Tab-separated table of C-alpha atoms and ligand atoms in Angstrom:
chain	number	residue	atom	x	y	z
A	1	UNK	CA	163.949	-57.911	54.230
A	2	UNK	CA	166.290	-54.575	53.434
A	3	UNK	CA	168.595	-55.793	56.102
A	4	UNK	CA	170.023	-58.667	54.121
A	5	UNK	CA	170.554	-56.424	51.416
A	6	UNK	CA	174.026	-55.091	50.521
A	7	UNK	CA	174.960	-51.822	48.861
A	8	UNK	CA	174.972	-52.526	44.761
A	9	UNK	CA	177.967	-50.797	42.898
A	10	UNK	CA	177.528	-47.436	41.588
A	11	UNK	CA	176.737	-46.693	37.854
A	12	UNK	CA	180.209	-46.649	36.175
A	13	UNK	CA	179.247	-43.390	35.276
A	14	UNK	CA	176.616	-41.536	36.820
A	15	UNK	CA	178.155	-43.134	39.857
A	16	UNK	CA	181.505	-40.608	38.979
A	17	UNK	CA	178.983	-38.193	39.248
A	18	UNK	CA	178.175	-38.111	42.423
A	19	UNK	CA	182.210	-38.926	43.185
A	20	UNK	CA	182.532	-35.777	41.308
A	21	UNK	CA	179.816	-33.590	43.847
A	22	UNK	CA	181.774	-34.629	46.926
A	23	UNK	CA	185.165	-34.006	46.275
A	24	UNK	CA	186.424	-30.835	47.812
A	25	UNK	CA	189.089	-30.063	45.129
A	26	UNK	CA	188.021	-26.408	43.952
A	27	UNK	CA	190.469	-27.451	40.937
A	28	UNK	CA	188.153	-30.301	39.772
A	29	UNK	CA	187.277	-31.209	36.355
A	30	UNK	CA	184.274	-33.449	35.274
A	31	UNK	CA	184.752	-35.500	31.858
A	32	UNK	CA	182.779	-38.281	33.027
A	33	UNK	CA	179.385	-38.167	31.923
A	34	UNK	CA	177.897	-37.388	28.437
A	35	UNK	CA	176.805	-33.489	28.572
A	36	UNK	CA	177.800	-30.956	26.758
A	37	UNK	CA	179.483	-28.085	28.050
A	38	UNK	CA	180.218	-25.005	25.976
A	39	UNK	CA	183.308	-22.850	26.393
A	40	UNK	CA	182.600	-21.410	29.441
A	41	UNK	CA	181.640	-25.058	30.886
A	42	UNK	CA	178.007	-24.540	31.168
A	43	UNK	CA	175.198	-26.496	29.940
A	44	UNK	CA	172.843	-24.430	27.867
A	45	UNK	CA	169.610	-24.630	26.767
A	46	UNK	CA	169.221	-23.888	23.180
A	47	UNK	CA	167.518	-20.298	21.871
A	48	UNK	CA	165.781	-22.837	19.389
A	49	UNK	CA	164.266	-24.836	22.921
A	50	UNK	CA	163.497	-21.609	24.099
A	51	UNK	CA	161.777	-19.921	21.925
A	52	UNK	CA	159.437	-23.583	21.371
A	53	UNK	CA	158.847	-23.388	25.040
A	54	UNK	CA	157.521	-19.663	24.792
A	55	UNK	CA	155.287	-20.692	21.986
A	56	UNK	CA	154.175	-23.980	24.175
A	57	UNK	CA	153.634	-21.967	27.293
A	58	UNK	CA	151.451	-19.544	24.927
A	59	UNK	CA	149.378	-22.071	23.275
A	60	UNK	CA	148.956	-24.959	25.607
A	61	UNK	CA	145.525	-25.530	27.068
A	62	UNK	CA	145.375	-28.829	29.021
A	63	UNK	CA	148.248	-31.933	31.044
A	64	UNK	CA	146.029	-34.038	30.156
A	65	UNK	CA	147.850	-38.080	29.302
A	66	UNK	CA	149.037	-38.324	25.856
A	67	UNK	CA	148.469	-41.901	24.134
A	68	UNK	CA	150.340	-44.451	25.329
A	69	UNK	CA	152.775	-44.173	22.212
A	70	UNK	CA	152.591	-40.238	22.401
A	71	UNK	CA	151.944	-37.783	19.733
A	72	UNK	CA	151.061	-38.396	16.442
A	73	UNK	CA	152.869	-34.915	15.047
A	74	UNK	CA	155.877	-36.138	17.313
A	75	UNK	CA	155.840	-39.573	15.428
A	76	UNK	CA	156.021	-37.635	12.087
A	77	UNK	CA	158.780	-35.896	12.893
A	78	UNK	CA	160.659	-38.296	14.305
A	79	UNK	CA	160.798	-40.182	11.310
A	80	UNK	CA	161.490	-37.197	9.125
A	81	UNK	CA	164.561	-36.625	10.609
A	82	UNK	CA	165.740	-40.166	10.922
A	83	UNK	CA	165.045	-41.323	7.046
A	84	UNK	CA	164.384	-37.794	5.417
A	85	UNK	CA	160.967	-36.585	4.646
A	86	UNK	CA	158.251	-38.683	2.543
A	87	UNK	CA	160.823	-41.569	2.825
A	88	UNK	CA	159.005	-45.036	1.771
A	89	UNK	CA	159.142	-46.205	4.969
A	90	UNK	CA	157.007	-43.599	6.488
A	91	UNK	CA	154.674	-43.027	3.369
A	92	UNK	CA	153.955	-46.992	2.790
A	93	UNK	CA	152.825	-46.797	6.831
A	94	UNK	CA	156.074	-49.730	7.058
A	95	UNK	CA	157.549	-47.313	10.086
A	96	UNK	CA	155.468	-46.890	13.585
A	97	UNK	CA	157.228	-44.961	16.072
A	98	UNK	CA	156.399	-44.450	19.868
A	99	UNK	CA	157.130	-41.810	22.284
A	100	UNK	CA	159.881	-42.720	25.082
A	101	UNK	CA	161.437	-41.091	28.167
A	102	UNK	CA	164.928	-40.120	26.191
A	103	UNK	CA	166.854	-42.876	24.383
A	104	UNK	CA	167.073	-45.242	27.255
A	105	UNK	CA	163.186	-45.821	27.610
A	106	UNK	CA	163.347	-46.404	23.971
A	107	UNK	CA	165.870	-48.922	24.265
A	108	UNK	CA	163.996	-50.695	27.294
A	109	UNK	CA	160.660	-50.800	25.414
A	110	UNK	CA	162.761	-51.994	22.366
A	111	UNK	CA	164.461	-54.909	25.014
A	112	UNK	CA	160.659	-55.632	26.175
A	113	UNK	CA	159.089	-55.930	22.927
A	114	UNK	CA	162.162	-58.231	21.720
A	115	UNK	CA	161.731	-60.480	24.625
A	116	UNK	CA	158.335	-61.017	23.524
A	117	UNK	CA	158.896	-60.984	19.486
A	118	UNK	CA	161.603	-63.523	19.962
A	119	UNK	CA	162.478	-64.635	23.512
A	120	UNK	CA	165.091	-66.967	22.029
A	121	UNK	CA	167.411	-63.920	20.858
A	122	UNK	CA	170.972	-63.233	21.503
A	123	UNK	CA	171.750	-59.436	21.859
A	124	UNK	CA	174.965	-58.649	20.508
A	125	UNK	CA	176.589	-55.312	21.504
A	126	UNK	CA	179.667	-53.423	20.407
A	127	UNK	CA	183.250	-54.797	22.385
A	128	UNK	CA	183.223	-51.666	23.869
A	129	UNK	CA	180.290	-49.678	24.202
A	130	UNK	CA	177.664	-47.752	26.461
A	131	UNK	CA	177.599	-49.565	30.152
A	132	UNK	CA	173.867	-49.717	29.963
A	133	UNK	CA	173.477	-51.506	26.803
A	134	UNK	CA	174.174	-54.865	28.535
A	135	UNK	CA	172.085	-53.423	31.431
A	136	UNK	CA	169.025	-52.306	29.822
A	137	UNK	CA	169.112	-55.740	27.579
A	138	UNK	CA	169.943	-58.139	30.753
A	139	UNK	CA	167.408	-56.716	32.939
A	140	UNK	CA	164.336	-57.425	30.116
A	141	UNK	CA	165.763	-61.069	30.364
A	142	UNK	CA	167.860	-61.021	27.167
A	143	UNK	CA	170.813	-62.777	26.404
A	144	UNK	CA	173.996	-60.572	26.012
A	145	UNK	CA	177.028	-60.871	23.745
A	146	UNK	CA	179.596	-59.051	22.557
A	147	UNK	CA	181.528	-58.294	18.904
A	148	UNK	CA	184.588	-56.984	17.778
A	149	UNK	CA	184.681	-52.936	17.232
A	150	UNK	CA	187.792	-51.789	18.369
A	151	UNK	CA	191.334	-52.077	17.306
A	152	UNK	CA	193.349	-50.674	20.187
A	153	UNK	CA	196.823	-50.840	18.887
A	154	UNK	CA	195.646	-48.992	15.752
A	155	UNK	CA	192.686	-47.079	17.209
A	156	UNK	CA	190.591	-47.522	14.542
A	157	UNK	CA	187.476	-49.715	13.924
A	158	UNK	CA	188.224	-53.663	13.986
A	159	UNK	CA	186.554	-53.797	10.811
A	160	UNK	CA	187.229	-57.681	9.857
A	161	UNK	CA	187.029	-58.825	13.134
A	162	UNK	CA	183.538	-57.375	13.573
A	163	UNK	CA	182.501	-58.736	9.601
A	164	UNK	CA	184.023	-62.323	11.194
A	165	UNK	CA	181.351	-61.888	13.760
A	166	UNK	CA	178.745	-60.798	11.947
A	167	UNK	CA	179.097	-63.227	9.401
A	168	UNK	CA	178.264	-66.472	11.761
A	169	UNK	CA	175.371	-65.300	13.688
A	170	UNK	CA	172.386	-66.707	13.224
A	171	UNK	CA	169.179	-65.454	11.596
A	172	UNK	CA	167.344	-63.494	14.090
A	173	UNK	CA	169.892	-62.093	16.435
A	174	UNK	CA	170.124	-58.645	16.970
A	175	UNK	CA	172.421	-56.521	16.455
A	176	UNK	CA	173.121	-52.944	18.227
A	177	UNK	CA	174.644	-50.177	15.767
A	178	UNK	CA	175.639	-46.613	16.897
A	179	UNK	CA	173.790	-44.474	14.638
A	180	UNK	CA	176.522	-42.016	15.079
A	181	UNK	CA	179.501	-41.032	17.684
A	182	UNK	CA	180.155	-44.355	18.884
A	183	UNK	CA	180.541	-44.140	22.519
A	184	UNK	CA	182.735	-44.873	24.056
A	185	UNK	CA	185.305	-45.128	20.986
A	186	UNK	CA	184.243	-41.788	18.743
A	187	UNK	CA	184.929	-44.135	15.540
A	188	UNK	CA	182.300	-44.304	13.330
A	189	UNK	CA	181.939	-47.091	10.065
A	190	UNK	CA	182.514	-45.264	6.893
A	191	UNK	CA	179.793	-44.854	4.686
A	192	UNK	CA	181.651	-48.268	2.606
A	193	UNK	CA	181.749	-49.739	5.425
A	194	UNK	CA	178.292	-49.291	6.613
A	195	UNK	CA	177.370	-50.896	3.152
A	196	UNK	CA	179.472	-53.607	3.836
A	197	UNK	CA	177.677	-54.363	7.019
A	198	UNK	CA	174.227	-53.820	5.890
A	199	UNK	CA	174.816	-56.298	3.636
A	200	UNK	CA	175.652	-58.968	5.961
A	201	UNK	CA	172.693	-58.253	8.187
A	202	UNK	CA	170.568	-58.863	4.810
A	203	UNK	CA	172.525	-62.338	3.969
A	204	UNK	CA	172.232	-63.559	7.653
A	205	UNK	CA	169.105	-62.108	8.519
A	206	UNK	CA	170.180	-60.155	11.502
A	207	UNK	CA	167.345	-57.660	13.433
A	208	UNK	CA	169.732	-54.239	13.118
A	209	UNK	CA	168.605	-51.944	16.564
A	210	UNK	CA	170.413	-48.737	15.872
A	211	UNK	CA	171.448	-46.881	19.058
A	212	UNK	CA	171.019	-42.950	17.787
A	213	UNK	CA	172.124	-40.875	20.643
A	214	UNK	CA	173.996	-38.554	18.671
A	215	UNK	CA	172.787	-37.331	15.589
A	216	UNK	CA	173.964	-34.399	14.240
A	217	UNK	CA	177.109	-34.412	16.447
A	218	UNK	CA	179.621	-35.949	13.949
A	219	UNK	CA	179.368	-34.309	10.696
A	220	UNK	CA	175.500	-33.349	10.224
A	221	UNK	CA	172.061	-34.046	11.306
A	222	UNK	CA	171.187	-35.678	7.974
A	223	UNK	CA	174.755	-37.070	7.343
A	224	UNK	CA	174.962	-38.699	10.871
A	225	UNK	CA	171.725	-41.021	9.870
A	226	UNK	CA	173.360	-42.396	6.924
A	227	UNK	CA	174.399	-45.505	8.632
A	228	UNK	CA	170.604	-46.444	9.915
A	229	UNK	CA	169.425	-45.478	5.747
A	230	UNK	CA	172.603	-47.813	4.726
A	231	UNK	CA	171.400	-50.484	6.949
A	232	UNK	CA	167.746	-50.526	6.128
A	233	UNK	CA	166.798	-52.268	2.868
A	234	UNK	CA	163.366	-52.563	1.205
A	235	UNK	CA	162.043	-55.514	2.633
A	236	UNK	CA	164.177	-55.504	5.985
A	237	UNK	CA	162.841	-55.455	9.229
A	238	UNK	CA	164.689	-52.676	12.267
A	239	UNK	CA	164.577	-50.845	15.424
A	240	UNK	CA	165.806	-47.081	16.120
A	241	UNK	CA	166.196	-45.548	19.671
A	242	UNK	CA	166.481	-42.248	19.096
A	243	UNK	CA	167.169	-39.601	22.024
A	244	UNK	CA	166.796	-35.716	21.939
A	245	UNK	CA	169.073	-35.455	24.860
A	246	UNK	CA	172.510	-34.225	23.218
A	247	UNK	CA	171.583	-32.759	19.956
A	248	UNK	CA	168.189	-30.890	21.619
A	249	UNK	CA	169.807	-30.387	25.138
A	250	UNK	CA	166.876	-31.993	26.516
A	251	UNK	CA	168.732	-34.164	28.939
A	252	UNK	CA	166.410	-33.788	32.179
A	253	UNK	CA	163.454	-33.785	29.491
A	254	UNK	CA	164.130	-37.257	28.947
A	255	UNK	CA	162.965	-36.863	25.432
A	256	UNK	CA	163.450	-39.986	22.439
A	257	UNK	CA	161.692	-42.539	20.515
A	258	UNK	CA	161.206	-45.899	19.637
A	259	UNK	CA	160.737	-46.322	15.820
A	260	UNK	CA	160.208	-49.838	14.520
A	261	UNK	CA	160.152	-50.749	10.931
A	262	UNK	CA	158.533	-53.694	9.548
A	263	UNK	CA	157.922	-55.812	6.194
A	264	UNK	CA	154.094	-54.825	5.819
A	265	UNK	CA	151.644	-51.874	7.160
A	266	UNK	CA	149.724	-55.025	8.938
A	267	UNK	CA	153.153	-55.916	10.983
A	268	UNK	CA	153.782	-52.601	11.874
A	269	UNK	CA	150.246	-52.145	13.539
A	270	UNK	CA	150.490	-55.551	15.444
A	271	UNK	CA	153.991	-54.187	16.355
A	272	UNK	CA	152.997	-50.978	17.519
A	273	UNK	CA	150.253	-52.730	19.895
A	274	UNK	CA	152.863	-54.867	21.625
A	275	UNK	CA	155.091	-51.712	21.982
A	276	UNK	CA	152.235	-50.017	23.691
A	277	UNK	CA	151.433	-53.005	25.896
A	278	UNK	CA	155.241	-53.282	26.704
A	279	UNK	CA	154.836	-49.205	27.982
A	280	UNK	CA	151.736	-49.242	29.639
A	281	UNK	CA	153.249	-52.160	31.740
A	282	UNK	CA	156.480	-49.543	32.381
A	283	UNK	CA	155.292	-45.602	32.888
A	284	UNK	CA	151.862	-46.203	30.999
A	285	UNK	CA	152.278	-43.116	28.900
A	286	UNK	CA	155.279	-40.583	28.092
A	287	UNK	CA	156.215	-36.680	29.646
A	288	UNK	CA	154.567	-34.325	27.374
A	289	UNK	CA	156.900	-31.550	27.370
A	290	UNK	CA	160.295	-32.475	25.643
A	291	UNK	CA	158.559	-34.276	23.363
A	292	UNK	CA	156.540	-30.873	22.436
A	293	UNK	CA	159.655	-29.033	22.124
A	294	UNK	CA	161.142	-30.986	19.613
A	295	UNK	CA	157.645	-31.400	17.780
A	296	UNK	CA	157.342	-27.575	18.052
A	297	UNK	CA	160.842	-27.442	16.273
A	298	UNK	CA	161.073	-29.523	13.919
A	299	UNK	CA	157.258	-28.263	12.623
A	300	UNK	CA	158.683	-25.091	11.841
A	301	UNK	CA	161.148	-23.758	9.402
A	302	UNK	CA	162.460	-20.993	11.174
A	303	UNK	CA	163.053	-22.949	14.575
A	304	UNK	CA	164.671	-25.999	12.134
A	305	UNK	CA	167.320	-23.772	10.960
A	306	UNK	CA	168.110	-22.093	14.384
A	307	UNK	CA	168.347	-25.589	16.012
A	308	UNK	CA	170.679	-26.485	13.120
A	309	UNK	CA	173.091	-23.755	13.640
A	310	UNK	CA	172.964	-24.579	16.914
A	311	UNK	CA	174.000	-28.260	16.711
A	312	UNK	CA	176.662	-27.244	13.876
A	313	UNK	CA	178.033	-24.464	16.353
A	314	UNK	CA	178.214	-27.554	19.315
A	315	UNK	CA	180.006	-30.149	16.455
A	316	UNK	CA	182.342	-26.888	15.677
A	317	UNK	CA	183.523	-26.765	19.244
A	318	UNK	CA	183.985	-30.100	20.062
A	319	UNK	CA	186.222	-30.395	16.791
A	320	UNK	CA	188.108	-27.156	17.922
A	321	UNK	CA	188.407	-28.707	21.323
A	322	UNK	CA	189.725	-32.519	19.525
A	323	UNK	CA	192.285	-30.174	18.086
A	324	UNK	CA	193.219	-28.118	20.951
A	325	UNK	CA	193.479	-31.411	23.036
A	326	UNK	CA	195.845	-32.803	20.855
A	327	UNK	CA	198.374	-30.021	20.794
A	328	UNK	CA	197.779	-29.255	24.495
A	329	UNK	CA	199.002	-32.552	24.865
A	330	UNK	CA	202.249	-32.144	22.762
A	331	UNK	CA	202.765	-28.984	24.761
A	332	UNK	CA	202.734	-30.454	27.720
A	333	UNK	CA	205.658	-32.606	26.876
A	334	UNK	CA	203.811	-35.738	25.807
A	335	UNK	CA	205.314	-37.723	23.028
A	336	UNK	CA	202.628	-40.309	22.295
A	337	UNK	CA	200.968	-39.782	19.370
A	338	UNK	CA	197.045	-38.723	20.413
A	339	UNK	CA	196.501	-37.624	16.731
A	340	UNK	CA	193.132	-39.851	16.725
A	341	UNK	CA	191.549	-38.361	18.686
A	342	UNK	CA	191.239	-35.602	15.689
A	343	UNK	CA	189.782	-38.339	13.720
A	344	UNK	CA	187.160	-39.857	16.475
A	345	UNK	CA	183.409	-38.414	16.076
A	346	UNK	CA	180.913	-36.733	18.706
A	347	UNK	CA	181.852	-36.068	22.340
A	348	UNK	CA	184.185	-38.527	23.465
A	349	UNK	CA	187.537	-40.054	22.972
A	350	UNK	CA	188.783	-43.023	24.125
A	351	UNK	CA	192.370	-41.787	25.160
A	352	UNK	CA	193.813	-45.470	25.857
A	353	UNK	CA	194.999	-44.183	29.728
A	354	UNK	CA	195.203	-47.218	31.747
A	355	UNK	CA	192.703	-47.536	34.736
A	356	UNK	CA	195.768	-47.330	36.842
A	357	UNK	CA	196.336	-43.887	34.887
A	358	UNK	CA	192.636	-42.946	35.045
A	359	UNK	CA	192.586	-43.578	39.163
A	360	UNK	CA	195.595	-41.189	39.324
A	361	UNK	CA	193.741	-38.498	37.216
A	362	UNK	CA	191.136	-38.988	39.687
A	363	UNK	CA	192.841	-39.369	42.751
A	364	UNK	CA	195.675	-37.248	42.437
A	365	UNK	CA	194.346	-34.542	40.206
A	366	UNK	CA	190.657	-34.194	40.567
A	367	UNK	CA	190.140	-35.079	36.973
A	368	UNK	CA	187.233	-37.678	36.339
A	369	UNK	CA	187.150	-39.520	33.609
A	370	UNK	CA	185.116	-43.481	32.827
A	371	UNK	CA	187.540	-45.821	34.071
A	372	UNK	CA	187.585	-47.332	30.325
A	373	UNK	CA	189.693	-43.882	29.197
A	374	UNK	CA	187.050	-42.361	27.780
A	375	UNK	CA	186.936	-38.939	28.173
A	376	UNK	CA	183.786	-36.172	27.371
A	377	UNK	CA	185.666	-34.024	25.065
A	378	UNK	CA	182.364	-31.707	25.011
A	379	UNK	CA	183.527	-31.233	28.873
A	380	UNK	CA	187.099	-29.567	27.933
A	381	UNK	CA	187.673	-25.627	27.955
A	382	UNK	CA	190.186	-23.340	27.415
A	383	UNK	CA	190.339	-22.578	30.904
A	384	UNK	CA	190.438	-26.579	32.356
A	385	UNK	CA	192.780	-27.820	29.557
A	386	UNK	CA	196.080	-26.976	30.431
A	387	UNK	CA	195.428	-28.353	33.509
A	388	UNK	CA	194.256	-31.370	32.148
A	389	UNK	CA	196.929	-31.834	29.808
A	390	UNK	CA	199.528	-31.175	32.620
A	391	UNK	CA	197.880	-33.815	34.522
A	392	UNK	CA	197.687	-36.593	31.620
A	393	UNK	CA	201.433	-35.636	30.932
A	394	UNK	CA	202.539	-36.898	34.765
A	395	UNK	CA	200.565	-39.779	34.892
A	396	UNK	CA	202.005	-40.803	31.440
A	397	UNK	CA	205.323	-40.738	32.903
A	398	UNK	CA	204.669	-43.085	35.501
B	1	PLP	C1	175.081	-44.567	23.349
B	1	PLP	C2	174.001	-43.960	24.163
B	1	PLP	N1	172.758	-44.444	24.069
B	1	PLP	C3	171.752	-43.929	24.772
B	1	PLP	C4	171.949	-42.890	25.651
B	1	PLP	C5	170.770	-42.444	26.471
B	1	PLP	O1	170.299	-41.223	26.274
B	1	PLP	P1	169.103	-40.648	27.137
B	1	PLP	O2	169.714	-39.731	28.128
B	1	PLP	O3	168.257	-39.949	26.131
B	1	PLP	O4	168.380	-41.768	27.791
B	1	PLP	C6	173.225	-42.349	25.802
B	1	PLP	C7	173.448	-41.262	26.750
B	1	PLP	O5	174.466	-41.053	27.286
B	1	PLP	C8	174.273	-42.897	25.038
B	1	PLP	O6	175.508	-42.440	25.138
């Protein structure tokens, strides 16, 4: 039976990877995949994480499961930080949220739970955006489209292209926001424009799923969700995958949520038990530990504001870095205006290199980047960026 079998591509991205691990090049730089680096180009795990894991180590008594959704505390606090605390949604019981293995789970279980709720639904996804969005839909047996977001020549957010869109599908279809730090793009709806969309979801009746990988990353934890509190109306029905992976650090914690939010308490429940159907049918019940972390966290004053220092010092860099790119680039002799990428939000940029441009990067510098020219600015230090920039500069020329 294997026999027949042929190899399947590698993951446009985690497949880069593992391109990454083999090459020999002691000059190599990684801007592939989504993890933050700080200036010394190491992943670190936060002193707020830290200090919750001392506490956790201290005070836990059992591995027993969790429930199938997870913790209750965890639920709380999820919501707290997505719509504020005491926010109607969570005080009228509207909002039910479940426990996931980071913000992919929670976008699985979301495609699971939609292929029951309404089998007859067409996804429709950002033109660009994460590879696995299509994935994660296509493989719960969803159907798969795309709208407008990006306006290349301008690099800026196809605004009235997307509205066009929006504004014919019909009632039921979901949609799939970025929270925050659209990736691949960086560009982010402004808060007018978020209004503007919300209320075409309301007029057609659109299901808004809110991707929020990111918050915190573009200009503040409770800034970032003011897109998902734009989009939500009294009376509106929505889904939130949140992860913890970024803006906690928790990457190989795989830490995130599923929040749904319905008309009536009574929805919510019957939600909920679908939801927990839909994961007992997947990994039956979450990992404990991330999820305790960011519990442990968010529970406590002290550890809050820590954490939040520590996601404002990560935003800080990555902005330095935007900057740094930019006039790297100009040093380097380039005369093609990368000034956006000052403007674009969270860790990557989509630089516009051609995949011709991107295979020399890779090929003849040892520079990975997605093949789409997006690049992890979160990945760029002082020490790897004149390189970089040298090596962006030839393959510009041709
Ligand atoms: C847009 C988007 N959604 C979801 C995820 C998934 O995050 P997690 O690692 O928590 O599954 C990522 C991670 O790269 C992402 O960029």
């Amino acid at each position: 039976m294997f026999e027949r079998l042929e190899m399947a591509p590698p993951d446009p991205i985690l497949g880069l990877e593992e391109a990454f691990g083999r090459d020999p090049n002691p000059a190599k730089i990684n801007l592939s995949v989504g993890v933050y680096k700080d200036g010394d180009g190491f992943t670190p795990i936060f002193n707020s994480v830290k200090r919750a894991e001392e506490q956790i180590l201290r005070d836990e008594t059992s591995k027993s499961y969790l429930a199938i959704d997870g913790a209750p505390e965890y639920a709380v606090v999820v919501q707290a930080l997505i719509f504020g605390e005491a926010h109607p949604v969570s005080a009228d019981g509207l909002a039910v949220t479940a426990h996931t293995p980071g913000g992919t789970g929670g976008l699985r279980i979301a495609a699971d739970f939609l292929k029951r709720a309404n089998p007859e639904a067409t996804v429709w996804v950002s033109q660009p955006t994460w590879p696995n969005h299509p994935n994660v839909f296509r493989s719960a047996g969803l159907r798969v489209e795309t709208y407008p977001y990006f306006n290349a020549p301008a690099n800026d957010l196809a605004f009235e292209e997307m509205r066009a869109t929006l504004g014919r599908l019909p009632a039921g279809d979901v949609v799939v926001f970025h929270g925050s730090c659209h990736n691949p793009t960086g560009i982010d709806p402004t808060p007018e424009q978020w209004a503007s969309i919300a209320d075409i979801v309301e007029e057609r009746q659109l299901l808004p799923l809110v991707d929020f990988a990111y918050q915190g990353l573009a200009e503040g934890v409770r800034e970032d969700a003011g897109g998902i509190r734009a989009l939500h109306r009294p009376g509106r029905e929505m889904l939130i995958a949140s992860s913890f992976s970024k803006n906690f650090g928790l990457y190989n914690e795989r830490t995130g949520a599923l929040t749904l939010v319905a008309r009536t308490p009574a929805a919510a429940q019957a939600s909920l038990s679908h939801i927990k159907q839909c994961i007992r049918a997947n990994y039956s019940n979450p990992p404990a530990h991330g999820a305790k972390i960011v519990a442990a966290i968010l529970q406590s004053a002290a550890l809050s504001a820590e954490w939040e220092a520590e996601v404002a010092a990560m935003r800080g860099r990555i902005r330095d870095m935007r900057r740094r790119f930019v006039s790297g680039l100009a040093a380097a002799g380039v005369t093609r205006d990368f000034s956006f990428i000052e403007r674009q939000h969270g860790m990557f940029s989509f630089t516009g290199l051609t995949r011709e441009q991107v295979r020399r990067l890779r090929e003849d510098h040892g520079i990975y980047i997605v093949e789409s020219g997006r690049v992890n600015v979160a990945g760029i230090t002082e020490a790897n960026l004149p390189t970089l920039c040298g090596a962006i500069a030839t393959v510009l020329q041709g």
